[in-house]
XYZ file of C-alpha atoms in Angstrom:
661
model
C 12.973 24.506 28.984
C 14.798 23.361 25.876
C 17.163 25.930 24.437
C 16.374 27.068 20.896
C 18.665 25.386 18.378
C 21.551 27.303 16.962
C 21.422 27.377 13.206
C 23.946 27.284 10.433
C 23.498 30.404 8.279
C 22.532 29.828 4.695
C 25.213 30.983 2.267
C 24.078 33.931 0.185
C 24.722 32.029 -3.029
C 22.250 29.274 -2.056
C 19.641 30.424 -4.561
C 22.146 29.987 -7.341
C 22.142 26.235 -6.715
C 18.422 26.054 -7.455
C 18.227 25.958 -11.189
C 15.488 25.304 -13.656
C 15.357 22.708 -16.376
C 13.564 22.354 -19.656
C 10.316 21.894 -17.747
C 10.306 25.328 -16.108
C 11.924 28.695 -16.634
C 14.266 29.819 -13.820
C 12.073 32.840 -13.144
C 8.848 30.815 -12.925
C 6.696 31.026 -9.794
C 7.564 27.408 -8.967
C 11.300 28.123 -9.052
C 10.910 31.283 -6.974
C 8.810 29.378 -4.459
C 11.405 26.617 -4.335
C 14.207 29.103 -3.722
C 12.345 30.691 -0.810
C 11.590 27.295 0.700
C 15.203 26.128 0.400
C 16.399 29.288 2.134
C 13.865 28.723 4.917
C 14.986 25.123 5.399
C 18.709 25.834 5.434
C 18.196 28.591 7.983
C 16.724 26.000 10.332
C 19.734 23.688 10.329
C 21.491 23.239 13.672
C 25.197 24.073 13.735
C 25.943 20.361 14.317
C 24.252 19.488 11.036
C 20.834 18.206 12.040
C 17.289 19.430 11.610
C 14.456 18.878 14.072
C 10.957 20.247 13.825
C 8.558 20.227 16.739
C 6.653 16.962 17.079
C 3.193 18.074 18.210
C 0.695 15.545 19.542
C -2.160 16.013 22.024
C -2.579 17.293 25.559
C -2.438 13.869 27.217
C 1.351 14.269 27.076
C 1.136 17.426 29.152
C -1.524 16.145 31.526
C 0.434 12.955 32.172
C 3.619 14.928 32.768
C 1.859 16.809 35.572
C 0.454 13.554 36.956
C 3.913 11.958 36.880
C 5.311 14.890 38.831
C 2.418 14.720 41.285
C 3.088 10.995 41.762
C 6.791 11.598 42.423
C 6.156 14.671 44.563
C 8.083 17.070 42.337
C 5.313 19.070 40.622
C 5.827 22.837 40.829
C 3.256 25.584 40.525
C 5.200 27.229 37.715
C 5.243 24.030 35.641
C 1.578 23.457 36.377
C 0.484 26.951 35.384
C 2.462 26.880 32.136
C 1.148 23.433 31.179
C -2.403 24.426 32.060
C -2.132 27.445 29.764
C -1.247 25.156 26.861
C -3.974 22.634 27.719
C -6.633 25.356 27.875
C -5.515 26.685 24.491
C -6.221 23.289 22.905
C -9.789 22.995 24.250
C -12.513 22.832 21.617
C -15.447 25.240 21.608
C -17.725 22.550 23.014
C -15.457 22.138 26.050
C -13.813 18.901 24.968
C -10.390 17.929 23.721
C -9.514 15.932 20.599
C -6.467 13.855 19.782
C -5.707 15.983 16.720
C -6.534 19.369 15.249
C -10.038 19.399 13.805
C -10.830 15.989 15.233
C -13.919 14.848 17.146
C -14.076 14.983 20.953
C -12.180 12.206 22.704
C -13.314 10.984 26.117
C -9.979 9.855 27.533
C -8.140 12.957 26.342
C -10.847 15.167 27.827
C -10.684 13.356 31.183
C -6.905 13.681 31.432
C -6.997 17.349 30.425
C -9.760 18.007 32.962
C -7.787 16.368 35.791
C -4.675 18.370 34.889
C -6.627 21.617 35.000
C -8.079 20.654 38.370
C -4.492 20.287 39.599
C -3.843 23.768 38.227
C -6.667 25.214 40.304
C -9.506 25.349 37.773
C -12.759 24.630 39.585
C -15.740 22.490 38.720
C -17.804 25.681 38.428
C -15.622 27.340 35.795
C -17.609 27.430 32.538
C -14.971 25.581 30.493
C -14.780 22.888 33.184
C -18.558 22.518 33.403
C -18.650 21.939 29.667
C -15.954 19.300 29.860
C -17.564 17.569 32.837
C -20.940 17.426 31.102
C -19.409 15.737 28.073
C -17.442 13.266 30.200
C -20.513 12.214 32.180
C -22.691 11.919 29.083
C -20.013 9.806 27.368
C -19.933 7.301 30.237
C -17.524 8.878 32.694
C -14.239 7.421 33.841
C -15.516 3.875 33.444
C -15.857 4.311 29.673
C -12.336 5.679 29.208
C -9.310 3.742 27.981
C -7.336 1.495 30.317
C -4.382 3.917 30.359
C -6.546 6.771 31.635
C -8.024 4.589 34.362
C -4.519 3.451 35.382
C -3.474 7.078 35.837
C -6.510 7.692 38.020
C -5.960 4.477 39.994
C -2.494 5.779 40.897
C -4.283 8.493 42.884
C -7.193 6.536 44.308
C -9.675 7.957 41.806
C -10.406 4.531 40.321
C -10.118 1.144 42.034
C -7.263 -1.100 40.933
C -9.647 -4.051 41.274
C -11.658 -2.716 38.332
C -8.662 -2.698 35.992
C -7.387 -5.613 33.894
C -4.511 -7.427 35.573
C -1.049 -6.981 34.084
C 1.072 -9.548 35.940
C 4.857 -9.171 35.968
C 5.060 -12.950 35.554
C 4.536 -12.132 31.870
C 8.283 -11.441 31.860
C 8.991 -15.135 32.378
C 7.435 -16.318 29.114
C 10.209 -17.270 26.659
C 10.117 -15.794 23.131
C 8.834 -19.109 21.766
C 5.613 -18.907 23.813
C 2.699 -16.817 22.448
C 2.049 -13.500 24.195
C 5.598 -13.137 25.466
C 6.792 -9.539 25.642
C 8.512 -9.783 22.242
C 5.182 -10.490 20.582
C 4.348 -6.846 21.311
C 5.748 -4.081 19.123
C 8.715 -2.340 20.690
C 6.740 0.722 21.821
C 4.065 -1.446 23.456
C 6.649 -3.891 24.858
C 8.495 -1.208 26.796
C 5.237 0.210 28.105
C 3.767 -3.151 29.117
C 6.881 -4.241 31.037
C 6.842 -1.067 33.148
C 3.098 -1.292 33.713
C 3.360 -4.849 35.014
C 5.562 -3.512 37.823
C 3.152 -0.680 38.602
C 0.168 -3.022 38.464
C 1.826 -5.414 40.909
C 2.475 -2.624 43.450
C -0.957 -0.986 43.044
C 0.166 2.306 44.590
C -2.223 5.051 45.687
C -0.829 8.575 46.031
C -2.509 11.855 46.950
C -3.952 13.803 44.020
C -4.734 16.929 46.109
C -8.143 17.266 44.407
C -11.182 15.016 44.159
C -12.752 14.288 40.775
C -15.740 12.240 41.925
C -17.913 14.291 39.576
C -16.457 12.340 36.646
C -17.403 8.898 37.982
C -20.806 7.695 36.850
C -20.043 4.064 37.662
C -18.387 1.248 35.757
C -18.983 0.760 32.092
C -21.513 -1.956 31.211
C -19.937 -5.368 31.651
C -18.662 -7.014 28.500
C -19.964 -10.474 27.754
C -17.711 -11.835 25.069
C -18.218 -15.395 23.999
C -15.801 -18.012 25.288
C -15.554 -19.235 21.717
C -13.491 -16.093 20.996
C -9.999 -15.348 22.234
C -11.256 -12.078 23.697
C -13.790 -13.956 25.800
C -11.200 -16.488 26.954
C -8.852 -13.696 27.977
C -11.673 -12.061 29.944
C -12.079 -15.338 31.823
C -8.317 -15.518 32.387
C -8.397 -11.970 33.736
C -10.970 -13.024 36.348
C -8.655 -15.809 37.492
C -5.715 -13.380 37.585
C -7.702 -11.060 39.852
C -8.028 -13.940 42.283
C -4.287 -14.640 42.005
C -3.459 -10.986 42.675
C -5.005 -11.245 46.119
C -2.308 -13.717 47.152
C 0.430 -14.052 44.520
C 3.207 -16.579 45.019
C 5.762 -14.508 46.902
C 8.959 -15.979 45.474
C 7.598 -16.027 41.935
C 6.349 -12.461 42.200
C 9.674 -11.193 43.564
C 11.578 -13.003 40.821
C 9.269 -11.591 38.140
C 9.570 -8.039 39.473
C 13.352 -8.395 39.558
C 13.377 -9.591 35.949
C 11.231 -6.638 34.884
C 13.404 -4.206 36.823
C 16.604 -5.491 35.213
C 14.965 -5.408 31.773
C 13.949 -1.777 32.263
C 17.337 -0.693 33.575
C 19.141 -2.286 30.656
C 17.112 -0.265 28.175
C 17.521 3.246 29.502
C 19.068 5.377 26.774
C 21.940 7.841 26.995
C 19.532 10.790 27.186
C 17.661 9.232 30.110
C 14.710 8.063 28.035
C 13.289 4.676 27.279
C 12.948 4.231 23.542
C 12.991 8.000 23.088
C 9.207 8.087 23.550
C 6.937 9.315 26.317
C 4.812 6.300 27.380
C 7.546 3.850 28.453
C 9.584 6.756 29.805
C 7.055 7.934 32.380
C 5.923 4.427 33.336
C 9.520 3.226 33.703
C 10.295 6.087 36.081
C 7.289 5.217 38.227
C 8.036 1.504 38.082
C 11.625 1.965 39.246
C 10.541 4.379 41.952
C 8.116 1.747 43.254
C 10.971 -0.755 43.191
C 12.861 1.441 45.600
C 14.840 3.834 43.419
C 15.020 7.209 45.144
C 14.633 10.410 43.163
C 18.328 11.169 43.567
C 19.388 7.804 42.124
C 21.398 8.341 38.901
C 18.859 6.395 36.833
C 15.981 8.513 38.105
C 17.953 11.720 37.781
C 18.882 10.904 34.185
C 15.266 10.141 33.353
C 13.874 13.295 34.912
C 16.591 15.529 33.489
C 16.065 14.008 30.061
C 12.412 15.025 30.079
C 13.503 18.658 30.160
C 15.016 18.200 26.714
C 11.583 17.135 25.441
C 9.896 20.199 26.939
C 8.956 23.248 24.901
C 7.983 26.407 26.733
C 7.046 29.647 25.016
C 4.294 32.237 25.020
C 1.743 29.518 24.212
C 2.589 27.565 27.350
C 4.498 24.454 28.371
C 4.182 21.240 26.368
C 5.926 17.907 26.099
C 7.029 16.292 22.869
C 6.001 12.642 22.851
C 9.130 11.944 20.823
C 11.765 13.803 18.819
C 12.617 13.185 15.180
C 16.090 14.595 14.356
C 17.366 11.643 12.311
C 14.166 11.391 10.305
C 13.901 15.152 9.809
C 17.551 15.439 8.793
C 17.345 12.634 6.256
C 14.208 14.138 4.723
C 15.797 17.597 4.668
C 18.868 16.285 2.820
C 16.754 14.504 0.216
C 14.602 17.615 -0.210
C 17.571 19.935 -0.695
C 19.176 17.520 -3.129
C 15.900 17.311 -5.073
C 15.952 21.109 -5.200
C 19.377 21.070 -6.825
C 21.671 21.688 -3.869
C 25.019 20.110 -4.759
C 26.367 17.078 -2.826
C 29.411 19.076 -1.700
C 27.337 21.973 -0.403
C 28.302 22.754 3.233
C 24.748 22.140 4.431
C 24.559 18.672 2.927
C 28.102 17.788 3.895
C 27.511 18.798 7.513
C 24.233 16.865 7.609
C 25.867 13.810 6.061
C 28.647 13.832 8.640
C 26.124 14.059 11.472
C 23.994 11.239 10.057
C 27.035 9.005 9.625
C 27.928 9.525 13.283
C 24.423 8.496 14.352
C 24.776 4.958 13.008
C 23.819 2.309 15.561
C 26.310 -0.547 15.732
C 25.145 -2.344 18.873
C 22.502 -5.081 19.163
C 18.978 -4.309 20.349
C 15.706 -6.121 20.926
C 15.549 -7.026 17.236
C 18.233 -9.665 17.900
C 15.654 -11.836 19.664
C 14.402 -12.880 16.229
C 17.589 -12.203 14.291
C 20.336 -13.326 16.720
C 23.024 -13.790 14.060
C 22.386 -10.582 12.088
C 25.083 -7.919 12.404
C 23.841 -4.492 13.540
C 23.727 -1.461 11.280
C 21.083 1.217 10.907
C 19.572 4.343 12.390
C 16.904 5.267 14.902
C 14.396 8.087 14.765
C 15.702 9.978 17.787
C 18.926 11.421 19.158
C 19.319 8.443 21.479
C 17.583 5.106 20.915
C 20.246 2.449 20.416
C 17.944 -0.393 21.445
C 15.462 0.283 18.663
C 16.867 1.292 15.273
C 14.136 1.209 12.669
C 13.960 0.123 9.077
C 12.147 3.244 7.875
C 14.745 5.687 9.175
C 17.553 3.457 7.969
C 16.235 3.420 4.406
C 15.716 7.179 4.366
C 19.165 7.881 5.826
C 20.804 5.731 3.151
C 18.872 7.629 0.478
C 20.080 10.867 2.068
C 23.729 9.848 2.381
C 23.933 8.997 -1.299
C 22.948 12.617 -2.052
C 25.984 13.978 -0.179
C 29.705 13.526 -0.746
C 30.250 12.541 2.885
C 32.278 9.337 3.432
C 30.105 6.836 5.273
C 32.956 4.497 6.326
C 30.924 1.427 5.414
C 27.751 2.475 7.245
C 25.579 2.191 4.145
C 26.778 -1.311 3.405
C 26.097 -2.398 6.980
C 22.683 -0.750 6.868
C 21.701 -2.516 3.666
C 22.785 -5.887 5.032
C 20.842 -5.269 8.244
C 17.745 -4.096 6.374
C 17.765 -7.133 4.088
C 18.120 -9.339 7.155
C 15.067 -7.672 8.720
C 12.726 -8.552 5.836
C 9.582 -10.361 6.937
C 8.733 -13.796 5.603
C 6.021 -12.402 3.295
C 8.431 -9.962 1.586
C 7.406 -6.760 3.353
C 9.075 -4.785 6.113
C 7.776 -3.607 9.462
C 9.296 -0.659 11.260
C 11.281 -2.238 14.098
C 10.987 -6.012 14.146
C 10.693 -9.075 11.949
C 7.322 -10.836 11.661
C 5.848 -8.963 14.618
C 2.348 -9.994 13.627
C 0.785 -11.760 16.629
C -2.672 -10.179 16.345
C -3.705 -12.170 19.427
C -2.053 -9.431 21.518
C -4.892 -7.102 20.571
C -7.398 -9.309 22.375
C -5.831 -8.963 25.834
C -8.105 -7.000 28.206
C -5.482 -4.334 28.995
C -4.609 -3.661 25.362
C -6.779 -0.778 24.223
C -4.076 1.880 23.834
C -3.420 1.828 20.098
C -1.566 -0.464 17.737
C 0.234 -3.239 19.597
C 2.085 -5.031 16.821
C 4.409 -4.032 14.004
C 3.400 -5.866 10.831
C 4.798 -4.986 7.391
C 3.411 -1.760 5.958
C 3.318 -0.291 2.474
C 5.138 2.932 3.351
C 8.067 1.281 5.142
C 8.339 -1.421 2.484
C 8.274 1.243 -0.225
C 11.121 3.213 1.332
C 13.237 0.065 1.559
C 12.459 -0.944 -2.017
C 13.340 2.565 -3.207
C 16.611 2.478 -1.283
C 17.656 -0.985 -2.498
C 16.628 -0.242 -6.077
C 18.452 3.071 -6.274
C 21.624 1.625 -4.808
C 21.309 -1.295 -7.185
C 21.093 1.085 -10.134
C 24.210 2.974 -9.098
C 26.058 -0.297 -8.550
C 25.161 -1.530 -12.018
C 26.251 1.777 -13.480
C 29.639 1.469 -11.792
C 29.685 5.089 -10.701
C 32.499 6.555 -8.625
C 30.086 6.953 -5.740
C 29.619 3.203 -5.440
C 32.545 2.588 -3.134
C 31.634 5.476 -0.837
C 27.984 4.432 -0.817
C 28.716 0.838 0.119
C 27.259 -0.424 -3.150
C 28.937 -3.795 -2.654
C 26.125 -4.759 -0.350
C 23.401 -3.065 -2.384
C 24.486 -4.839 -5.547
C 24.490 -8.239 -3.904
C 22.145 -10.913 -5.069
C 20.468 -11.036 -1.663
C 19.678 -7.318 -1.693
C 18.224 -7.362 -5.187
C 16.221 -10.485 -4.431
C 14.889 -8.756 -1.322
C 13.888 -5.728 -3.401
C 12.061 -7.953 -5.890
C 10.131 -9.627 -3.084
C 9.319 -6.188 -1.716
C 7.945 -5.086 -5.083
C 5.755 -8.177 -5.227
C 4.499 -7.420 -1.705
C 3.630 -3.844 -2.686
C 1.740 -4.878 -5.798
C -0.231 -7.387 -3.748
C -0.958 -4.773 -1.038
C -2.537 -2.224 -3.408
C -6.079 -1.349 -2.387
C -8.918 -2.093 -4.830
C -9.352 1.657 -5.406
C -5.713 2.010 -6.545
C -4.240 3.564 -3.391
C -1.972 2.184 -0.673
C -2.592 2.313 3.078
C -0.278 4.637 5.021
C 0.832 3.236 8.378
C 3.100 6.084 9.548
C 1.487 9.004 7.686
C -2.079 10.053 6.924
C -3.035 7.912 5.157
C -3.676 6.711 1.617
C -2.087 9.885 0.263
C 1.019 9.080 2.304
C 1.087 5.413 1.336
C 0.534 6.112 -2.345
C 3.044 8.960 -2.333
C 5.655 6.533 -1.009
C 4.850 3.469 -3.096
C 4.658 4.919 -6.609
C 8.192 6.426 -6.521
C 9.481 3.140 -5.102
C 7.920 1.091 -7.877
C 9.304 3.391 -10.555
C 12.758 3.270 -8.935
C 12.507 -0.519 -9.008
C 11.977 -0.480 -12.751
C 8.181 -0.740 -12.909
C 6.912 1.145 -15.942
C 4.783 4.256 -15.463
C 2.337 2.470 -17.777
C 2.020 -0.530 -15.451
C -1.646 -1.121 -14.498
C -0.909 -0.704 -10.782
C 0.715 2.681 -11.395
C -2.109 3.803 -13.653
C -4.703 2.865 -11.000
C -2.724 4.839 -8.427
C -2.491 7.881 -10.709
C -6.224 7.745 -11.371
C -6.960 7.534 -7.642
C -4.720 10.489 -6.811
C -6.120 12.653 -9.604
C -9.710 11.848 -8.678
C -9.172 13.027 -5.106
C -7.777 16.462 -5.936
C -9.679 19.296 -4.282
C -11.196 22.201 -6.177
C -8.406 24.500 -4.937
C -5.788 22.269 -6.582
C -4.471 20.764 -3.356
C -4.996 17.475 -1.585
C -5.889 16.581 1.980
C -6.964 13.521 3.915
C -8.785 13.485 7.222
C -7.490 11.210 9.962
C -10.893 9.572 10.128
C -9.912 7.708 6.984
C -8.342 5.110 9.290
C -11.805 4.067 10.442
C -14.154 5.402 7.763
C -13.394 4.697 4.072
C -15.427 7.733 3.042
C -12.534 9.937 4.197
C -9.890 8.218 2.067
C -8.086 10.955 0.177
C -10.671 13.483 1.359
C -9.942 16.463 3.555
C -8.847 20.082 3.660
C -5.952 20.821 1.322
C -2.596 21.245 3.000
C 1.035 21.453 1.973
C 2.410 18.077 3.079
C -0.409 15.940 1.701
C -0.448 17.933 -1.530
C 3.262 17.243 -1.834
C 2.723 13.494 -1.326
C 0.162 13.437 -4.107
C 2.548 15.310 -6.403
C 5.409 12.919 -5.579
C 3.277 10.038 -6.816
C 2.175 11.835 -9.984
C 5.635 13.124 -10.859
C 7.224 9.711 -10.351
C 4.664 8.312 -12.788
C 5.793 10.927 -15.321
C 2.541 12.869 -15.138
C 2.664 16.457 -16.363
C -0.966 17.269 -16.884
C -3.486 19.641 -15.318
C -3.571 17.805 -11.969
C 0.155 18.395 -11.456
C -0.013 22.017 -12.589
C -2.918 22.767 -10.269
C -1.144 21.037 -7.386
C 2.010 23.075 -7.941
C -0.084 26.240 -8.177
C -1.634 25.373 -4.808
C 1.784 25.057 -3.185
C 3.041 28.272 -4.741
C -0.107 30.170 -3.854
C -0.291 28.992 -0.231
C 3.368 29.625 0.602
C 4.009 32.205 3.299
C 6.291 35.181 2.862
C 9.040 33.519 4.920
C 9.206 30.568 2.524
C 7.318 28.105 4.721
C 3.753 26.809 4.732
C 1.237 27.139 7.564
C -0.196 23.768 8.507
C -2.231 23.015 11.593
C -3.410 19.652 10.317
C -1.928 16.475 11.773
C -0.530 14.401 8.905
C 1.776 12.029 10.806
C 0.675 8.794 12.436
C 1.768 7.074 15.617
C -1.086 4.606 16.072
C -3.629 4.617 13.219
C -6.826 6.180 14.478
C -5.539 6.623 18.048
C -2.356 8.694 18.183
C -1.437 11.200 15.513
C 1.292 13.771 14.976
C 1.871 17.171 13.469
C 5.491 17.077 12.300
C 6.295 20.760 12.042
C 8.967 20.188 9.409
C 6.761 18.091 7.112
C 5.118 21.109 5.554
C 8.510 22.382 4.467
C 10.565 19.351 3.421
C 7.878 17.594 1.390
C 6.828 20.677 -0.618
C 10.531 21.220 -1.425
C 10.761 17.628 -2.683
C 7.664 18.052 -4.832
C 8.653 21.441 -6.240
C 12.224 20.275 -6.787
C 11.116 17.228 -8.751
C 8.646 19.329 -10.687
C 11.284 21.909 -11.620
C 14.258 19.617 -12.157
C 12.822 16.162 -12.700
C 13.365 13.200 -10.409
C 16.856 11.732 -10.260
C 16.482 8.202 -8.855
C 20.066 7.221 -9.540
């Protein structure tokens, strides 16, 4: 069980820092709401300077944790009972489970939850289990589930390995210049695929302790994809690989497994994780165990102990965070407090700035495969993820550091140089890699587990453009903060040229309806809320046609209660774009776009009234909706700090105006 974070107490004079401007009286409801929210946020700061809200996903994390422990022989009844309590609490009224709050039933999630509850002792005759089983069978049973779910069941003899796509470890031997090498996959998929090739080669079968034959209604109908398509050709290749798997070349297979093993070992992080995320973590532990690593080996011990730090256990039950977001949350919290008027030398901001500066990553990672001569510099999302710093976090951390008076010792300059060097050829930015756009990966038979590549996205590109533009403004102004902020790099010709190309990319990426797609947040409200401030920071006029189309789109999607919301189904159904139940974080994103465009009309006033009126007595907002995105349409997140930091940003910019440099 993770210990609750210690917090740094908010100074009693904090409210005095939150002042009004000509746009609002200090005693206005918006100012009072802002003061309460700032107090709530500062109270949540850890004594080391960081913030971290719970990162809530779906019950597959908890089911797979129990299955991992069953596979390794370390599952305890106490862990099982506590996890089962949480899984039961997430079951829908119809007996199914969804991947997000309010979402439709999901077959694979329901199967994994069902199996976990069977491990916990729930019987097939229990009413909630009968409901789940009926849905699973009607939806096609195990055979219709995703490949990942069937792999988990194959590990325990509940699905035949022969009826799974082959994932050969020989994939490790493809050089980066050959299509479908491991570096063609996005970093999260790459780490997962490498570990799964080891597991697939061993084809283990362990005891599950229960039988779930009731879920098997036979294989899904065979796919007949034309050989004129890549998908059809890969299906044919998979049939050949099944033949090869019966008698693989011994020396080649051993060499490939050794290469995969060394690759995995090299990428274990200081906290025992792989990439700071659940999928490669659990598969890497199983892969190494199959390669002969005993449970008491230091690598295995570090991995298993590290999982405890991702475990939350309370009265609701035991659950696993798929990832943790302290760097991201801290950067957003700093920006929010600064927007609210907290001074750069305030102890909260200074402490946060010092912690962020210490988290800089200065070692090479997988990104060097495509940028071998680029010097490192940047930040990751998690406490420990040196192999995979990301462009999005790096941009947001730079924006945060410039709002504090903390010396960065050149970190900002290094980060800007690294970010510019990570720009894709078309002018946009992905999250982790350069030009990671090989869509062919999606056609492989085993690739049905979410987004597999990391192409440029509007939200990441917008954050970089905002960062480069703001630093460029301060450099041109010659402010005293320039030296501390590393403005030498930001003011360089290369950085400003990169920002200009980013602006062009954003203008080209605008949707016909005036919005922007949101890759890492839901969805068009997130994308538009990121892009409009970036364009304005870059010098685009609020009267620019692209900005006006965005403003019109945002205003036209306001709900009758004054708020905004967008359902996750917008990723697959355009009818849901900008449509959904009003909530605090998505309302804030809409307001950030409108305020950046210098809007002060009824839409803004009604949006602010919604935030003020829905605030809880403790200064926070209650939000059960999932507004964060892992894989669009497949894996979504409820960031528990989002519905505090983003409303503070919106209210702060409403009360005080937006200071972009």
